[in-house]
CSV table of C-alpha atoms in Angstrom, one decimal:
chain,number,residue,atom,x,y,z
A,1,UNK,CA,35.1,-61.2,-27.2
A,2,UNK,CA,38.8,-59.8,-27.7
A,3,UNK,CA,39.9,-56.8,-25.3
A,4,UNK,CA,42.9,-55.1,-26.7
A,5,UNK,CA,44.5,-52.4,-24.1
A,6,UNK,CA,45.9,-49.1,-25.8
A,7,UNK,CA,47.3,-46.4,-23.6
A,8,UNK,CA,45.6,-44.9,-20.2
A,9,UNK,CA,41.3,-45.2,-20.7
A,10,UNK,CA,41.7,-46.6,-24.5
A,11,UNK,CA,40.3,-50.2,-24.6
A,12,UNK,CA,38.9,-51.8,-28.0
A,13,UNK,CA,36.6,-54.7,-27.9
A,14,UNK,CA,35.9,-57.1,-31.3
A,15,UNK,CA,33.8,-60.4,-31.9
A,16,UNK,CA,32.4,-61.4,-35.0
A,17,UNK,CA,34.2,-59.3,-37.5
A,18,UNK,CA,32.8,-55.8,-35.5
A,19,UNK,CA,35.2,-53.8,-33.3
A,20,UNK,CA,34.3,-51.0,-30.8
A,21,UNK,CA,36.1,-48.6,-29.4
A,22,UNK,CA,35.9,-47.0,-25.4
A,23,UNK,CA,37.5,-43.2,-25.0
A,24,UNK,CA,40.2,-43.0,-27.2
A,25,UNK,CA,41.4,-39.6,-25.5
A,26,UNK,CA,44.7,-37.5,-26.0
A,27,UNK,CA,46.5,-39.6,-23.9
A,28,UNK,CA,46.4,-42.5,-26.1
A,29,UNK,CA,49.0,-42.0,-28.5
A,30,UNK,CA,47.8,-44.5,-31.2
A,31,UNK,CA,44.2,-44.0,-30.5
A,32,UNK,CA,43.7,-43.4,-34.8
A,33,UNK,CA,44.7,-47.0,-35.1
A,34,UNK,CA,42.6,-47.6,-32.6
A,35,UNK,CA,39.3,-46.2,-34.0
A,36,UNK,CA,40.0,-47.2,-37.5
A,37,UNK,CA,37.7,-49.7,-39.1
A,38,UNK,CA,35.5,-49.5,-36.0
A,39,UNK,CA,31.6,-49.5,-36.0
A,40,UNK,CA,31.5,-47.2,-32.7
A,41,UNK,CA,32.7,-45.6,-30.7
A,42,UNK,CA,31.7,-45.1,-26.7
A,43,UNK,CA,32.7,-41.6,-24.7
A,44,UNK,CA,32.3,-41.7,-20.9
A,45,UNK,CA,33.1,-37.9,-20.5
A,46,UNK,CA,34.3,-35.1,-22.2
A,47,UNK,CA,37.7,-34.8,-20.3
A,48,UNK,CA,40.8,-34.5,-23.3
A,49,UNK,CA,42.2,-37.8,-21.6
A,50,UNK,CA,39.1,-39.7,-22.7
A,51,UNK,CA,37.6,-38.0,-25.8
A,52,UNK,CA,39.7,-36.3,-28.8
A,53,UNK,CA,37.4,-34.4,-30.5
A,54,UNK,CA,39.7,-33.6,-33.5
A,55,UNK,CA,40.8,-36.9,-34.3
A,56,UNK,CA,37.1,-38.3,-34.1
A,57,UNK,CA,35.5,-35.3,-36.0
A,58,UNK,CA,38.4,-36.6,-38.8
A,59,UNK,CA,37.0,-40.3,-38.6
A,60,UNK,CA,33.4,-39.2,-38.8
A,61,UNK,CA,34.6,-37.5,-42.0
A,62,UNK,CA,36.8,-40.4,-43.4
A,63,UNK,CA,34.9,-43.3,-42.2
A,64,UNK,CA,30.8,-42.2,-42.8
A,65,UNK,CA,29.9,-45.9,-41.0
A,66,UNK,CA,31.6,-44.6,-37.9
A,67,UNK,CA,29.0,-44.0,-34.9
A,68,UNK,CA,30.1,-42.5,-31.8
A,69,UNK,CA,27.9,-42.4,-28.7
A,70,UNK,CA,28.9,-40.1,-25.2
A,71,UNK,CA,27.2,-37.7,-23.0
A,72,UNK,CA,25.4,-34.3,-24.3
A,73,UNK,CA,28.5,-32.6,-24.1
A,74,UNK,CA,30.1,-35.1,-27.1
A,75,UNK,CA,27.3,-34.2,-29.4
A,76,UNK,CA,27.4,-30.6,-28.6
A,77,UNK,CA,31.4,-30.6,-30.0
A,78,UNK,CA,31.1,-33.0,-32.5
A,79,UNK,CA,28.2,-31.7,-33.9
A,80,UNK,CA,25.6,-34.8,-35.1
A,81,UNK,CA,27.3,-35.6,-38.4
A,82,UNK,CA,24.1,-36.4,-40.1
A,83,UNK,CA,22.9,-38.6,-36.4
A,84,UNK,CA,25.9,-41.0,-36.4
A,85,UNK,CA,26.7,-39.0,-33.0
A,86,UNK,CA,24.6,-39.4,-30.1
A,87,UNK,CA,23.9,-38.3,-27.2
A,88,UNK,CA,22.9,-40.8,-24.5
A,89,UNK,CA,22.0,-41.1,-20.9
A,90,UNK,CA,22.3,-43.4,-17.7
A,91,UNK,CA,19.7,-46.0,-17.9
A,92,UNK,CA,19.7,-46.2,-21.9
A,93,UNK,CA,20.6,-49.5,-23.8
A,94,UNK,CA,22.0,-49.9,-27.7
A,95,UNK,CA,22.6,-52.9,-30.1
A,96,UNK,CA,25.4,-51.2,-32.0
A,97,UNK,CA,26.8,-54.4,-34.5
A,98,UNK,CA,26.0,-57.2,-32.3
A,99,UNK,CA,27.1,-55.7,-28.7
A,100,UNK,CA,24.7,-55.2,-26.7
A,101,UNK,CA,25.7,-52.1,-24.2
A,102,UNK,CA,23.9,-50.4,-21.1
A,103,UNK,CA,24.7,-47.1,-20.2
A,104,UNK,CA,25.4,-46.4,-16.0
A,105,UNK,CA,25.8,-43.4,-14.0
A,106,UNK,CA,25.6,-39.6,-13.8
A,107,UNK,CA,28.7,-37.6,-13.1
A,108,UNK,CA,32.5,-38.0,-12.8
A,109,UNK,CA,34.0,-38.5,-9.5
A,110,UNK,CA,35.2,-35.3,-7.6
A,111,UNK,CA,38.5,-33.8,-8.0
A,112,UNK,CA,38.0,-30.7,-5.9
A,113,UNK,CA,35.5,-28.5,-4.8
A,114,UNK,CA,36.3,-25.8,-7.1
A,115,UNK,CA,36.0,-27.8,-10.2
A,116,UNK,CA,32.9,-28.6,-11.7
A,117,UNK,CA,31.6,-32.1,-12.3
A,118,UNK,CA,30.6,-33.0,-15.6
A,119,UNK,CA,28.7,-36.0,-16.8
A,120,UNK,CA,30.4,-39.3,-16.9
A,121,UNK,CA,28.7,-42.3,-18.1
A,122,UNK,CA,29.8,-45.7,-17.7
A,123,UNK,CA,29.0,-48.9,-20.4
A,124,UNK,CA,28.1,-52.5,-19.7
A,125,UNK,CA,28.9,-54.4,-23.0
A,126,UNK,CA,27.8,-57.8,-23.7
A,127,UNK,CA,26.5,-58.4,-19.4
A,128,UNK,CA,30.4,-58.8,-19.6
A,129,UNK,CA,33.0,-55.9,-19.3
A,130,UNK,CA,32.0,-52.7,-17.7
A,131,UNK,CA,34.0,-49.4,-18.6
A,132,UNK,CA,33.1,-46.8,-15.9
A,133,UNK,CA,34.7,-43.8,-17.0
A,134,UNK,CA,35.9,-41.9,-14.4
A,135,UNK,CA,34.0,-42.4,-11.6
A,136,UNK,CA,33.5,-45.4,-8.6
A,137,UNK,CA,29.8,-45.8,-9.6
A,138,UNK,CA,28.2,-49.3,-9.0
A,139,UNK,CA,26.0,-50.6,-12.0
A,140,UNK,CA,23.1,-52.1,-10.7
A,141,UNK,CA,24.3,-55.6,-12.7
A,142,UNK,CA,26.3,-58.4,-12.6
A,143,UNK,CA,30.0,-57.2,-14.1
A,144,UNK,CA,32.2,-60.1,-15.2
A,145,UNK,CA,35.2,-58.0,-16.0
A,146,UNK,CA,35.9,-54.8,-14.4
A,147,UNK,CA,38.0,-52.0,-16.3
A,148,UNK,CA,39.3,-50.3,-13.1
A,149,UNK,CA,41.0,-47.1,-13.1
A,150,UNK,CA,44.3,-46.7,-10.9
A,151,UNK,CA,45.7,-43.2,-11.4
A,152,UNK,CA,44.2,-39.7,-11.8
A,153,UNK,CA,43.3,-36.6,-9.5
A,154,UNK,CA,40.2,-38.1,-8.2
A,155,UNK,CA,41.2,-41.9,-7.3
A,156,UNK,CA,42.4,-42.9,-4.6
A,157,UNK,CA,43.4,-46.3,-3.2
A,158,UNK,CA,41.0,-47.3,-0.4
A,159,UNK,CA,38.0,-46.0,-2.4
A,160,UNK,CA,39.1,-48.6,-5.2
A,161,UNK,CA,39.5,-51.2,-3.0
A,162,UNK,CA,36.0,-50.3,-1.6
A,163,UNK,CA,34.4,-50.4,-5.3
A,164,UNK,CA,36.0,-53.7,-6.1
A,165,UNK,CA,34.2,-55.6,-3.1
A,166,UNK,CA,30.7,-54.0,-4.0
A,167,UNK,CA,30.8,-54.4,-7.5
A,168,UNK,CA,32.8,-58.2,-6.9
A,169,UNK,CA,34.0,-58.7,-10.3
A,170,UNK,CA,35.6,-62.0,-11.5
A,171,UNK,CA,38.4,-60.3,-13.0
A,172,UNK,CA,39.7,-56.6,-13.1
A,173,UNK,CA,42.0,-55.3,-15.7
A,174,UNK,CA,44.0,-52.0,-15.3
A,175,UNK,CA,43.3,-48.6,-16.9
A,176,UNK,CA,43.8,-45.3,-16.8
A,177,UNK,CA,47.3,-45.8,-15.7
A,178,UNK,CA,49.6,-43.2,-16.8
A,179,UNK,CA,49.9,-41.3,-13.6
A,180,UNK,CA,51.2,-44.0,-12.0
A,181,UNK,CA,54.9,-45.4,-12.4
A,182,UNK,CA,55.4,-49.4,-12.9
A,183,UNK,CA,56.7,-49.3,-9.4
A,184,UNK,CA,53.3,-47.5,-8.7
A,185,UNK,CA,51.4,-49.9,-10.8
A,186,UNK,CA,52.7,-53.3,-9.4
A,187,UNK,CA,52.1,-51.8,-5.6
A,188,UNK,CA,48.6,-51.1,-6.4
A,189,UNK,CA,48.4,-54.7,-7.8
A,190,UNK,CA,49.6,-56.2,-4.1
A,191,UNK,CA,47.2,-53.6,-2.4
A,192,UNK,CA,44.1,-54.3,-4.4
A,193,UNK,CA,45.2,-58.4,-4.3
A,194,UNK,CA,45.8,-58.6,-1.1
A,195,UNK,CA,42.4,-56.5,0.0
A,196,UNK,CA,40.2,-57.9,-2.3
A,197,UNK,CA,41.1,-61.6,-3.5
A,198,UNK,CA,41.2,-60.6,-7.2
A,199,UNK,CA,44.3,-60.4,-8.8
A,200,UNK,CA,44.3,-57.3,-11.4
A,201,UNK,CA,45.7,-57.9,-14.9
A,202,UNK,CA,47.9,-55.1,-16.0
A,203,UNK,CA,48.0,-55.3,-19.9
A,204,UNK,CA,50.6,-53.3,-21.8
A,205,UNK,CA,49.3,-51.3,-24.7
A,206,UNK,CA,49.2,-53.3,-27.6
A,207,UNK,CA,48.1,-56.7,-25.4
A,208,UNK,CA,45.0,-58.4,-25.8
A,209,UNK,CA,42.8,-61.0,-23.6
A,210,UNK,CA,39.7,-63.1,-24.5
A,211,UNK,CA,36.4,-62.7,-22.3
């Protein structure tokens, strides 16, 4: 399985001729190339950063294989598109072209007290590469490959440090970066290192590695 990194929470994941596609958000300026010709796509929350409704309303048009799967929230603003949008829920488990994907948690991590939480769902594909959205939540499964996030309102260093040792990945690869400079970037890269054994990959959009 290929992993090709496109800006902040954007990953896209291919093997075998399919291609998915994890939160292509606002934030991701290229995030059209990065849904095209993809058989899914997976929302962890509703946030802008993570989910563009008006460019995936577009593909649903253009492209009528296109699925796209995400929290109630996802269906209710996408509408169902004749059920190629989906709402799903922690706990459920899809074979959408040959990845096999479980769905894991409840509800983004807290900003602040006067902002409501909304459901965030993280996805296991393959028993390989976990995606967690936006939220420190601990699948109850071996993750080969985490997708940690390192900038944003609600992280914060010594809690990722803390989710790294319970979850014990083999390898972590950086996203949802954009709040953090590369100087920022590179120091939370020696922190996590140097407090967890496991060196974090940062990938530049556009970069690929093989699981």
């Amino acid at each position: 399985m290929k992993l090709t990194k496109f800006a902040h929470a954007c990953v896209v994941l291919e093997k075998d001729g399919s291609k998915i596609v994890l939160d292509p958000g606002t934030f991701t300026p290229d995030a059209k190339d990065a849904v095209s010709g993809a058989t899914a796509v997976l929302i962890t929350h509703e946030h802008f950063d993570h989910f563009d409704d008006a460019l995936l309303a577009t593909a649903l048009d253009t492209d009528r294989g296109l699925r796209v799967f995400g929290p109630q929230a996802v269906l209710d603003k996408l509408g169902s598109h004749d059920g190629r949008v989906q709402a799903v829920k922690a706990g459920d488990a899809l074979t959408v072209d040959g990845f096999n994907v479980t769905i894991h948690g409840e509800q983004h991590a807290a900003i602040h007290a006067d902002i409501p939480l909304v459901d965030n769902l993280g996805y296991l594909i393959d028993e390989t590469v976990f995606h967690p959205g936006d939220s420190y939540f601990v699948p109850r499964a071996a993750v080969d490959t985490l997708l940690l996030p390192t900038s944003g309102p609600w992280t914060k260093l010594g809690d990722a440090v803390e989710y790294v040792r319970a979850i014990k990945p083999r390898q972590m690869i950086q996203i949802h970066e954009l709040m953090l400079s590369d100087l920022g970037q590179n120091s939370t890269r020696t922190f996590l290192a140097n407090l967890t054994g496991i060196e974090e990959t940062l990938l530049l959009p556009g970069q690929s590695i093989n699981l």
